[in-house]
XYZ file of N, CA, C and O in Angstrom:
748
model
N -4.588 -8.930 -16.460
C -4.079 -7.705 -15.875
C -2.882 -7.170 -16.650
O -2.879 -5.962 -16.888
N -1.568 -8.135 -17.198
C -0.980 -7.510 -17.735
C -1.046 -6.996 -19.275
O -0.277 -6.293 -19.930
N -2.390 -7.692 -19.617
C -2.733 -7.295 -20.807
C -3.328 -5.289 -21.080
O -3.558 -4.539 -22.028
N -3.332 -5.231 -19.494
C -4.752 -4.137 -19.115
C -5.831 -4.073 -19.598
O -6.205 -2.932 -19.872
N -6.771 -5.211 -19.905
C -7.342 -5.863 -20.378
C -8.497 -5.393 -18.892
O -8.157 -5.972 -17.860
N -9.471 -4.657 -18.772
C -10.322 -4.792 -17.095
C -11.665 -5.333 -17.535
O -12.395 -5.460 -16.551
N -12.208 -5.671 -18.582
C -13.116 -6.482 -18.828
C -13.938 -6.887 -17.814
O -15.073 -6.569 -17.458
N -12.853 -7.901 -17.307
C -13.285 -9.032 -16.801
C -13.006 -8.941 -15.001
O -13.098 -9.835 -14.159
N -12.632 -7.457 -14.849
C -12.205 -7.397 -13.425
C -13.481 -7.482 -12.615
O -13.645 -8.615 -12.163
N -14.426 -6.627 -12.301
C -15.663 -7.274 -11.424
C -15.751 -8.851 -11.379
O -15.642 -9.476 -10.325
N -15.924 -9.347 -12.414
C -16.027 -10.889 -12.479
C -14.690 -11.671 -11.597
O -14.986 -12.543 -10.780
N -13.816 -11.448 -11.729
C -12.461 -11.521 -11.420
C -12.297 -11.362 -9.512
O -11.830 -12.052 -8.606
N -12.940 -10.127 -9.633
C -13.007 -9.839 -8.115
C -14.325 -10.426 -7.120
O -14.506 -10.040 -5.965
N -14.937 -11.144 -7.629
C -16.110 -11.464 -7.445
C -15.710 -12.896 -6.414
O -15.921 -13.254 -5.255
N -14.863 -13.530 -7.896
C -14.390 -14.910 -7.727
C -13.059 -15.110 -6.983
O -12.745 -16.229 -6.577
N -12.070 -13.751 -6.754
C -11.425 -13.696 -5.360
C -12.128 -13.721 -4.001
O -11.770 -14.544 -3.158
N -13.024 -12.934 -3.778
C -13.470 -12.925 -2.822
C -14.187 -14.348 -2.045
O -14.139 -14.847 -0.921
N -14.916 -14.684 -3.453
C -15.697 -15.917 -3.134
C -14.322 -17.210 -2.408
O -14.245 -17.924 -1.407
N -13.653 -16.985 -3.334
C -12.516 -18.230 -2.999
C -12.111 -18.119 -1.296
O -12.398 -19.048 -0.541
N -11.302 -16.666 -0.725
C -11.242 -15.843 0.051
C -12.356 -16.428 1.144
O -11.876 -16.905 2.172
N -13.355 -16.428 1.047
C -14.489 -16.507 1.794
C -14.298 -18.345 1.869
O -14.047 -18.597 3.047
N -14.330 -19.613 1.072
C -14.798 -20.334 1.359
C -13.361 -21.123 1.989
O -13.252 -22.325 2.230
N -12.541 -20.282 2.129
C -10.887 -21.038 2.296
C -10.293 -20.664 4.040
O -9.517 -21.216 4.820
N -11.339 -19.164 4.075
C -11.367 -18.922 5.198
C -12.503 -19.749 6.630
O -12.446 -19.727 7.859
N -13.220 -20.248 5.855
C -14.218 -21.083 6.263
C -14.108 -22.173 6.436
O -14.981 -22.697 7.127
N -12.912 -23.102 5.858
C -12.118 -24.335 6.218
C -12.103 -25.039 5.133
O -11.571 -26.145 5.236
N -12.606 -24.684 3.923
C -12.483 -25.706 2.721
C -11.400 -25.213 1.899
O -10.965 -24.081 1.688
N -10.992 -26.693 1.377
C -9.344 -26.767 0.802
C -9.883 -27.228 -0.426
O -10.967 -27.792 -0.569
N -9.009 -26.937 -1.344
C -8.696 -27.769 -2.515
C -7.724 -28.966 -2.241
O -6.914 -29.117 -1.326
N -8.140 -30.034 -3.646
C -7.180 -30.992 -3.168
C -6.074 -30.840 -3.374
O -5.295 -31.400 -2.604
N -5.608 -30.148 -4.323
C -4.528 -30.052 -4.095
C -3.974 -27.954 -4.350
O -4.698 -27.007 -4.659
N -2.858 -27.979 -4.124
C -2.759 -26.238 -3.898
C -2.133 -25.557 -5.242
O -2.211 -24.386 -5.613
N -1.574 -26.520 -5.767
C -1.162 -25.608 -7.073
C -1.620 -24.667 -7.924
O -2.648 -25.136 -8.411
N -1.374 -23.374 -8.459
C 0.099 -23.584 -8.766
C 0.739 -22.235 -7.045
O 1.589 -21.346 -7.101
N -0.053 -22.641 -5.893
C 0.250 -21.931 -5.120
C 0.768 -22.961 -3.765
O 0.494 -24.160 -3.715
N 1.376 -22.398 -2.956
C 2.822 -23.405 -2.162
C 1.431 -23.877 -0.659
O 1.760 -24.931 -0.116
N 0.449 -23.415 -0.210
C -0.533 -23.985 0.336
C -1.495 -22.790 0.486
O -1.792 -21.846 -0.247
N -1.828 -23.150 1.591
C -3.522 -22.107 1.833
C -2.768 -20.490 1.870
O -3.119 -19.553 1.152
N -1.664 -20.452 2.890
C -1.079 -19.111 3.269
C -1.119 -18.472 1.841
O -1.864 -17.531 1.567
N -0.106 -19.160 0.797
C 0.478 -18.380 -0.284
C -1.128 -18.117 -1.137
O -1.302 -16.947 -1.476
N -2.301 -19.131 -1.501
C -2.783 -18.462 -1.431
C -3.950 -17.924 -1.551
O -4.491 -17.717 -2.637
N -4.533 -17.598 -0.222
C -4.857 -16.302 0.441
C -4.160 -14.968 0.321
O -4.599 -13.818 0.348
N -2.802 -15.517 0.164
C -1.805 -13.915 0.321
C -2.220 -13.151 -1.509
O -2.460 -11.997 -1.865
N -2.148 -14.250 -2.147
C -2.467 -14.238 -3.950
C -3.587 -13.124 -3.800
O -3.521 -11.930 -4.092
N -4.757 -13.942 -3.198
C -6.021 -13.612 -3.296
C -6.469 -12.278 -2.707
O -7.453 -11.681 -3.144
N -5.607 -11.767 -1.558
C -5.741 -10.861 -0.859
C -5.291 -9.641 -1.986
O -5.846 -8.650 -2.459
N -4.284 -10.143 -2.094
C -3.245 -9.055 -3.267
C -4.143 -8.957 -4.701
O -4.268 -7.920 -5.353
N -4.800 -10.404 -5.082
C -5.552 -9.578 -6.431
C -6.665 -8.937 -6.043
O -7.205 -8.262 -6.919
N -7.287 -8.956 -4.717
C -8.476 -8.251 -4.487
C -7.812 -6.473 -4.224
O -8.425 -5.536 -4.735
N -6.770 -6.274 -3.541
C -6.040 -5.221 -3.456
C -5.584 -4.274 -5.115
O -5.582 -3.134 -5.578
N -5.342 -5.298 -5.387
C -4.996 -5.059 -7.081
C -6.339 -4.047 -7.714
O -6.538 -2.929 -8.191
N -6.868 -4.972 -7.440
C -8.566 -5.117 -8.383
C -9.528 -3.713 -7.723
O -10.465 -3.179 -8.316
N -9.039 -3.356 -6.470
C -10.161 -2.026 -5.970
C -9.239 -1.012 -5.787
O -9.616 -0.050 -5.118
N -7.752 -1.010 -6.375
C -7.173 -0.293 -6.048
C -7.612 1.318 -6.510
O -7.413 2.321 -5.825
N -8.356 1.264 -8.058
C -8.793 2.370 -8.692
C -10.329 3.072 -8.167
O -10.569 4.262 -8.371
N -11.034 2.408 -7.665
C -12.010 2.165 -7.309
C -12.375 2.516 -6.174
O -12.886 3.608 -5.926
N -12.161 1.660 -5.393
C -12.121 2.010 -3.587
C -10.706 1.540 -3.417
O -10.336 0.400 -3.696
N -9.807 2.656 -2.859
C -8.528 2.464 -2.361
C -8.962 2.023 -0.296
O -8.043 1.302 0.093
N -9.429 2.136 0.234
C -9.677 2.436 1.560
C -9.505 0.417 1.355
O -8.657 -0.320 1.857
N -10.718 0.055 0.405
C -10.586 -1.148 0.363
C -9.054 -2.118 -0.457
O -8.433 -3.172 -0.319
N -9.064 -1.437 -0.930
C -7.276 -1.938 -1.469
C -6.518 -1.990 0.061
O -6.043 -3.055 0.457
N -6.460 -0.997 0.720
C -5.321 -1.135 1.524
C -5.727 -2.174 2.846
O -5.003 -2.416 3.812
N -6.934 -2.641 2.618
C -7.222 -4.065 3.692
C -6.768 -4.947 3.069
O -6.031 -5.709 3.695
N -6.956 -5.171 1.890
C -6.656 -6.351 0.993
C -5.101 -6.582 0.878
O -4.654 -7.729 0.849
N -4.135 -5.275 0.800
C -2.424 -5.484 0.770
C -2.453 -5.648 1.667
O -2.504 -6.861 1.870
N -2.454 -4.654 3.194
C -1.946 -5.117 4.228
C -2.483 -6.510 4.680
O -1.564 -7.025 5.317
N -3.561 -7.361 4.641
C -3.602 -9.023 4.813
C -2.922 -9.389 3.919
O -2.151 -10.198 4.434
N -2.616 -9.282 2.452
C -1.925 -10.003 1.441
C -0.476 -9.998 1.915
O 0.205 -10.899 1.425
N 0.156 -9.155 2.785
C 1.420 -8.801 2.973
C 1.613 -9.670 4.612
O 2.677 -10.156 4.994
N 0.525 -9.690 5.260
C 0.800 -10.317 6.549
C 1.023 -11.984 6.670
O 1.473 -12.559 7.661
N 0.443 -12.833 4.967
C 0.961 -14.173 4.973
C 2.715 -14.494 4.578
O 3.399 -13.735 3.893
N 3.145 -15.645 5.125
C 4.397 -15.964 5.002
C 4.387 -16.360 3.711
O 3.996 -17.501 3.466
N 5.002 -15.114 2.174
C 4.552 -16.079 0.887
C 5.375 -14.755 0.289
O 5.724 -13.680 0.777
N 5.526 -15.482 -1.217
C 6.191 -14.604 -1.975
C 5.509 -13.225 -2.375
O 6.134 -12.490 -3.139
N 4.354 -12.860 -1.936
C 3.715 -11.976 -2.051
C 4.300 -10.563 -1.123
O 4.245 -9.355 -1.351
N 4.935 -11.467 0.141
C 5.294 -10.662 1.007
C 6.434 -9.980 0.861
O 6.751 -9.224 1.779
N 7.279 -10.088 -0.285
C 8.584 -10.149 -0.772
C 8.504 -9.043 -2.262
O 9.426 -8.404 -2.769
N 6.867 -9.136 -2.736
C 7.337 -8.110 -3.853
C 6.964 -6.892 -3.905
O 5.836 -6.502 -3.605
N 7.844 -6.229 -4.274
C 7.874 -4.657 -4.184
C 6.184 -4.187 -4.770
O 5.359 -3.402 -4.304
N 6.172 -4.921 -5.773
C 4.562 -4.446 -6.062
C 2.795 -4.424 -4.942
O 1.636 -4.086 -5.186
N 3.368 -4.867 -3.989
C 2.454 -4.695 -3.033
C 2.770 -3.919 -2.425
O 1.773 -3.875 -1.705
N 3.551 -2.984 -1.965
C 3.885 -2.146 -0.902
C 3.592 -0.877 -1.729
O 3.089 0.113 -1.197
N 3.994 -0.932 -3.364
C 3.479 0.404 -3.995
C 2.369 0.591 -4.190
O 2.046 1.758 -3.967
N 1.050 -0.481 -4.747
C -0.041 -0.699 -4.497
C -0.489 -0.237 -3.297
O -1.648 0.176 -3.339
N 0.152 -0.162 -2.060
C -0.549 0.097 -0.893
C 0.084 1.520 -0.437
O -0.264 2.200 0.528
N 0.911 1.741 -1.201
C 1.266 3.602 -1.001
C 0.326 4.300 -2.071
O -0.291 5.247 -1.584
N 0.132 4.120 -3.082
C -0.944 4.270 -4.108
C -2.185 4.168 -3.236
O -2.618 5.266 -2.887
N -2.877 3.081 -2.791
C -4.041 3.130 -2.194
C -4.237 3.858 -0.963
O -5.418 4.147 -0.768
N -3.347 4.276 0.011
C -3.161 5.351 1.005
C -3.604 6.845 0.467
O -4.529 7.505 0.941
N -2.603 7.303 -0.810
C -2.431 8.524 -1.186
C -3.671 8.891 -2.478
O -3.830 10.038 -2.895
N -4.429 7.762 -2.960
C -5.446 8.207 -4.127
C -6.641 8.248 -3.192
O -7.634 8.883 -3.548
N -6.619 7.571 -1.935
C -7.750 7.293 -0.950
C -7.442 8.327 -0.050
O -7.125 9.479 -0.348
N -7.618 7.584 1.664
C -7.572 8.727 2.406
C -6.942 9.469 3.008
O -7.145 10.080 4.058
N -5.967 9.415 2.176
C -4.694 10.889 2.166
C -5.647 11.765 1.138
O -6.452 12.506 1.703
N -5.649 11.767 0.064
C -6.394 12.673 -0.879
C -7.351 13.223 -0.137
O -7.334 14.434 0.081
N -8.557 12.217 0.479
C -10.028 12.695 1.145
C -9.737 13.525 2.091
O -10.448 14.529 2.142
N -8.388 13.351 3.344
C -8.093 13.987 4.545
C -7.345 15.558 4.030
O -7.789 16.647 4.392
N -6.033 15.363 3.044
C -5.769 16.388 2.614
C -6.675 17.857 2.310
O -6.661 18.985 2.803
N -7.327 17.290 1.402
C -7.867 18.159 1.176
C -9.323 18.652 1.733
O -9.946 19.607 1.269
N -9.677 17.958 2.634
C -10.393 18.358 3.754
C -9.926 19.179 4.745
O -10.766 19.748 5.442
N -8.480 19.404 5.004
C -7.746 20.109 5.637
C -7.582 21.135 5.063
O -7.538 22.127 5.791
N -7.411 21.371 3.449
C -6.634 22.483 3.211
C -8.209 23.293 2.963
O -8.106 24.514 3.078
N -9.322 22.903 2.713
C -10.800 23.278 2.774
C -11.096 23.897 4.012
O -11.669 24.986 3.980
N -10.793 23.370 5.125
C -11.444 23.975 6.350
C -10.321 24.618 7.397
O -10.819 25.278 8.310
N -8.952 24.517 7.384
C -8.103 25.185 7.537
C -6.661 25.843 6.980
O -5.864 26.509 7.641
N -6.559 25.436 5.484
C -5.743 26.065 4.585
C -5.964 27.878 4.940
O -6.961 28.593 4.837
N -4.297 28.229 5.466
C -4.086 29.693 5.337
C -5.153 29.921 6.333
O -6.127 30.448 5.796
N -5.293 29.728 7.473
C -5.557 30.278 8.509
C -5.198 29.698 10.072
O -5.103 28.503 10.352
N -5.033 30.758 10.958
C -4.521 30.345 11.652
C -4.508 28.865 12.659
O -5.474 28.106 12.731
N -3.270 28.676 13.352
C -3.952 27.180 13.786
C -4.710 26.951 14.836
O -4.922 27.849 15.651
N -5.227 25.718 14.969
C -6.362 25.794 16.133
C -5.902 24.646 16.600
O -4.892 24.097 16.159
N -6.656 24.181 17.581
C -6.454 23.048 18.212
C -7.122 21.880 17.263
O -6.487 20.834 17.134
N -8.106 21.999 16.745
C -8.806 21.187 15.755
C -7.656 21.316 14.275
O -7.482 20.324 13.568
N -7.234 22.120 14.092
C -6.592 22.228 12.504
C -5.487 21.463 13.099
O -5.625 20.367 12.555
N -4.468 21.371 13.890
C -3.695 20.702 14.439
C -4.227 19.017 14.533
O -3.851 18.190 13.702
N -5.071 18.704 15.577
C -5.827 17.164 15.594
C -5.702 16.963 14.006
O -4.849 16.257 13.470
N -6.941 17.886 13.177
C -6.427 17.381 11.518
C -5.399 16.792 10.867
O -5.339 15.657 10.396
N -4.302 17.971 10.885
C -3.103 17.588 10.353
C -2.605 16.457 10.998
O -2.144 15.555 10.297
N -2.614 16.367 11.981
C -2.196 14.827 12.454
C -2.765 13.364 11.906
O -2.185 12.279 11.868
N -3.881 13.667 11.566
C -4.138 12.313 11.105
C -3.838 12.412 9.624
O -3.700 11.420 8.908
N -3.730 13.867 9.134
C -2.936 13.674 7.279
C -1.481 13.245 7.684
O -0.791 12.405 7.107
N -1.166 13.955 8.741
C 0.219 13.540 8.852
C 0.551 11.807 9.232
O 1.623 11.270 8.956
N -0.012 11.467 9.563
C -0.531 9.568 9.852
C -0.178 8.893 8.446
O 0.675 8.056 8.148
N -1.352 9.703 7.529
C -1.654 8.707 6.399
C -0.151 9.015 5.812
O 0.322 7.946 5.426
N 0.763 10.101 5.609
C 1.484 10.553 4.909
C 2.931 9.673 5.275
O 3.745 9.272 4.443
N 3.010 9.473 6.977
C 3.689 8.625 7.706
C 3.761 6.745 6.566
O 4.672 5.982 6.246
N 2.237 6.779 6.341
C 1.936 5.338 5.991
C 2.271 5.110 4.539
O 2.454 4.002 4.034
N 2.329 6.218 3.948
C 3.116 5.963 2.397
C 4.462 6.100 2.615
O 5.178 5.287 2.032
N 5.226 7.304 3.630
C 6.179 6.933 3.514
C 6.614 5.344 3.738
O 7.162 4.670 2.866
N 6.340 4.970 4.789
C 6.185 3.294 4.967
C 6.456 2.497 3.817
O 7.438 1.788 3.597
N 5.031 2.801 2.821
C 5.150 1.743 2.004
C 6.227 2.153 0.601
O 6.737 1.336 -0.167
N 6.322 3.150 0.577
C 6.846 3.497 -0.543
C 8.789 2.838 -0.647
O 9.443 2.536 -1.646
N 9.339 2.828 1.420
C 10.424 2.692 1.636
C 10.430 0.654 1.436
O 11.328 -0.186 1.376
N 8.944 0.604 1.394
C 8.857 -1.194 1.226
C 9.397 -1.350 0.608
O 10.449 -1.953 0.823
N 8.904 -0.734 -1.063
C 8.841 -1.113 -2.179
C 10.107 -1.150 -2.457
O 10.755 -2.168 -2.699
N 10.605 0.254 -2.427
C 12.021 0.399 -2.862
C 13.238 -0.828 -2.043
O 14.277 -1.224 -2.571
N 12.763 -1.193 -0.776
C 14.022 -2.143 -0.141
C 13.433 -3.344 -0.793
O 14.352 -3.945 -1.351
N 12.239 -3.985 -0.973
C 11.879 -4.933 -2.050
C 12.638 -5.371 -3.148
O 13.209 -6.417 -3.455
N 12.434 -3.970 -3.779
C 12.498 -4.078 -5.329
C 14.620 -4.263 -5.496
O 15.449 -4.643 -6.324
N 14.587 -3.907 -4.618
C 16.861 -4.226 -4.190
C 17.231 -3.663 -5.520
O 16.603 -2.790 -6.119
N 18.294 -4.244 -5.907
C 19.464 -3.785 -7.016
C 18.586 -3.963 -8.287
O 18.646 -2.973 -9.016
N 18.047 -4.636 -8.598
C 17.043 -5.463 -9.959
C 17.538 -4.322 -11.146
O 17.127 -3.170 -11.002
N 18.221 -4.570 -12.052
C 18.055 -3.218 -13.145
C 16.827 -3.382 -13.790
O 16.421 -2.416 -14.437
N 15.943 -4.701 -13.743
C 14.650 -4.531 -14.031
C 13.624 -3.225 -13.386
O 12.997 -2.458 -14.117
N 13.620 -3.202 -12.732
C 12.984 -2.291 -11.348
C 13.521 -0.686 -11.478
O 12.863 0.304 -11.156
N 14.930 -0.699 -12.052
C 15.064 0.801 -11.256
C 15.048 1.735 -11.975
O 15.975 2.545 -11.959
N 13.895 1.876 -12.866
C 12.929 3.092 -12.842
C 11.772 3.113 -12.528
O 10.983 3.904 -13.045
N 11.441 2.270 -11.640
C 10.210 2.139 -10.827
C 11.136 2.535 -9.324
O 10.894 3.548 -8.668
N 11.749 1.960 -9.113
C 12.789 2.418 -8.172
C 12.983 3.871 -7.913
O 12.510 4.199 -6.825
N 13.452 4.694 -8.481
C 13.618 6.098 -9.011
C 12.272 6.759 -8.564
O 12.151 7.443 -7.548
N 11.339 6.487 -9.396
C 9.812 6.866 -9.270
C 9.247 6.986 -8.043
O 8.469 7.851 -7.640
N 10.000 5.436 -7.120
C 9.333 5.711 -5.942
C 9.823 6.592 -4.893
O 9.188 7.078 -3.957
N 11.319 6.749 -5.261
C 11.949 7.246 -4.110
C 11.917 8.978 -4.330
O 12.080 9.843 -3.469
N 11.651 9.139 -5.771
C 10.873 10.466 -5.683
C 9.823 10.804 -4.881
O 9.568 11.705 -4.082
N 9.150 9.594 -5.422
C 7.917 10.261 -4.401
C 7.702 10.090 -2.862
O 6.989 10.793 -2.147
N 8.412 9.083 -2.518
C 9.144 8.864 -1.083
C 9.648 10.216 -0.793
O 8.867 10.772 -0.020
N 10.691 10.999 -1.122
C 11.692 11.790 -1.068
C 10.567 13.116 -0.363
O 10.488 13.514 0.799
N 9.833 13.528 -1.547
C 8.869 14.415 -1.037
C 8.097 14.474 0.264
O 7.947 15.485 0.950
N 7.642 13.299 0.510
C 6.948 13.020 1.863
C 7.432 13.055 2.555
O 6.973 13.632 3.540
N 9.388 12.184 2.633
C 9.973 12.047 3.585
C 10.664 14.019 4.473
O 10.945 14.442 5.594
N 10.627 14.407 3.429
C 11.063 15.809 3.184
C 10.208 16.911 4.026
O 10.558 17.850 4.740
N 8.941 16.398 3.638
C 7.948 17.085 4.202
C 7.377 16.831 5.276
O 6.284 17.337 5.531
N 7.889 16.146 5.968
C 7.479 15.339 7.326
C 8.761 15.307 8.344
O 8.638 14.946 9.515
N 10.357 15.841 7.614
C 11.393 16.113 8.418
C 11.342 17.422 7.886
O 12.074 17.418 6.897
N 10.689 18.875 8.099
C 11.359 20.119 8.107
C 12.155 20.228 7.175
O 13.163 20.900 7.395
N 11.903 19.356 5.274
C 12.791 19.435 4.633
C 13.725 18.993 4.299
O 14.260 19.145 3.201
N 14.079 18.377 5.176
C 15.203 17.221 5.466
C 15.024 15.946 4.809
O 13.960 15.347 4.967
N 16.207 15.324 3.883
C 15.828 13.555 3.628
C 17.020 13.186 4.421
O 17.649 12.240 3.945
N 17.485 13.692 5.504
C 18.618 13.068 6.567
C 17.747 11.530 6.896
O 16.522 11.434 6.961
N 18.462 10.716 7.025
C 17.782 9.480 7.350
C 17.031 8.541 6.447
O 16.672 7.421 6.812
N 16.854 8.943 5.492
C 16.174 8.474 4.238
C 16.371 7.202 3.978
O 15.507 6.333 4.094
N 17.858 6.976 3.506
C 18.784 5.569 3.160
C 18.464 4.913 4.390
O 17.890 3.841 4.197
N 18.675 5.250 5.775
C 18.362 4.121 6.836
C 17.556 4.153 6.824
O 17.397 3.017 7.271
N 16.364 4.583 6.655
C 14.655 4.268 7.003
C 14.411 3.053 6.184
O 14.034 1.946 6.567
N 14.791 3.598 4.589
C 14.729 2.898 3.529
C 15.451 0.978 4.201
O 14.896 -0.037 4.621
N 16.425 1.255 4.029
C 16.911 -0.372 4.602
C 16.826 -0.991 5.958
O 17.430 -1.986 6.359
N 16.049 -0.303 6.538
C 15.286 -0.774 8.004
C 14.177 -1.286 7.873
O 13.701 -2.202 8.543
N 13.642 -0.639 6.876
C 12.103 -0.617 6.452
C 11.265 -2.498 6.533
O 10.227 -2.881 7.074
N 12.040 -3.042 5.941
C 11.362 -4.258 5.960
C 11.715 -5.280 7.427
O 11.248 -6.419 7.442
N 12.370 -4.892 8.357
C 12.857 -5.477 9.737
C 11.556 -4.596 10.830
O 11.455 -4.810 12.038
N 10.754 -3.706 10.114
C 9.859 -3.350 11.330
C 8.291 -4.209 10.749
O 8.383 -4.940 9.763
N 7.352 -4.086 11.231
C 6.281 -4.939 11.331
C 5.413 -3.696 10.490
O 5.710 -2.502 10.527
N 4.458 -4.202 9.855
C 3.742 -3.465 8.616
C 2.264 -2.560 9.254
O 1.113 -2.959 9.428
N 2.994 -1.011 9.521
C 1.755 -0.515 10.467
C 0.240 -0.806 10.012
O 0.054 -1.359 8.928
N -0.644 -0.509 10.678
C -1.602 -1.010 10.585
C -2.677 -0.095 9.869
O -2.201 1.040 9.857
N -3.783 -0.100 9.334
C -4.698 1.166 8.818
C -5.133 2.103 9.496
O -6.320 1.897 9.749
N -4.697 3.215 10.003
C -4.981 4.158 10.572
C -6.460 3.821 10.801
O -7.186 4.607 11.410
């Protein structure tokens, strides 16, 4: 992966799943290395399957982070899963809902149905802000990170903006609250 090397990703994702499947079924290895037991990983496995469909099927990425993020493991701790799963929200079905909205009620008046709509774009849009405020309280001071940092809170900024009337009042506290609330669920 960090080669960007995707060759070998079907194959790759094949043999997450399989693992995934037979670990969930009660069989262990003898021993767990180089992962801390079953939790950490499953959480691995969840996250490279999340990784691996993120381009592909995002709908399916964001089952794979949000379980990868719900084990007690260092997975749960890095900023790169929470952007992965604002990425898989917004290339998936934020994109599909968006613009299904702006197709069947863009520039005309509102209805009771164009309203129901926007609510569930407004959901998914809710759910990146979410993850995007992960990443960034994740990713902390790191000068490694902060232009990925930057990046996100741009694009945080916009959503958050557009979902307060314009406003990023509250931003910084959302942002450092963010990881003390429980990881909403897939719309």
């Amino acid at each position: 992966a960090s080669s960007k090397n995707e060759t070998f990703n079907t194959d790759a994702l094949g043999y997450a799943r399989k693992a995934i499947s037979a670990l969930e079924a009660g069989k262990t290895p003898a021993e767990w290395a180089p992962f801390k037991g079953k939790d950490d990983t499953l959480a691995y496995l969840y996250y490279a399957v999340g990784y691996l469909t993120l381009k592909t099927t995002p709908d399916q990425a964001i089952d794979a982070l949000i379980k990868a993020a719900q084990y007690d493991s260092d997975i749960k701790k890095t900023a790169s899963t929470y952007y992965f799963l604002a990425v898989a929200y917004e290339s998936g079905p934020y994109k599909t809902q968006s613009t299904a909205f702006q197709t069947a009620y863009g520039n005309k008046p509102e209805t009771p149905e164009s309203k129901a709509a926007l609510e569930k774009v407004n959901v998914l849009i809710d759910r990146m802000i979410d993850s995007y405020a992960r990443a960034i309280a994740t990713a902390g001071t790191d000068p490694k990170t902060e232009a990925q940092r930057k990046e996100w809170l741009d694009h945080m900024t916009g959503y958050y903006k557009f979902r307060h009337d314009g406003s990023d009042a509250g931003l910084t506290e959302y942002i450092s609250a963010s990881l003390s609330r429980p990881l909403p669920p897939k719309p």
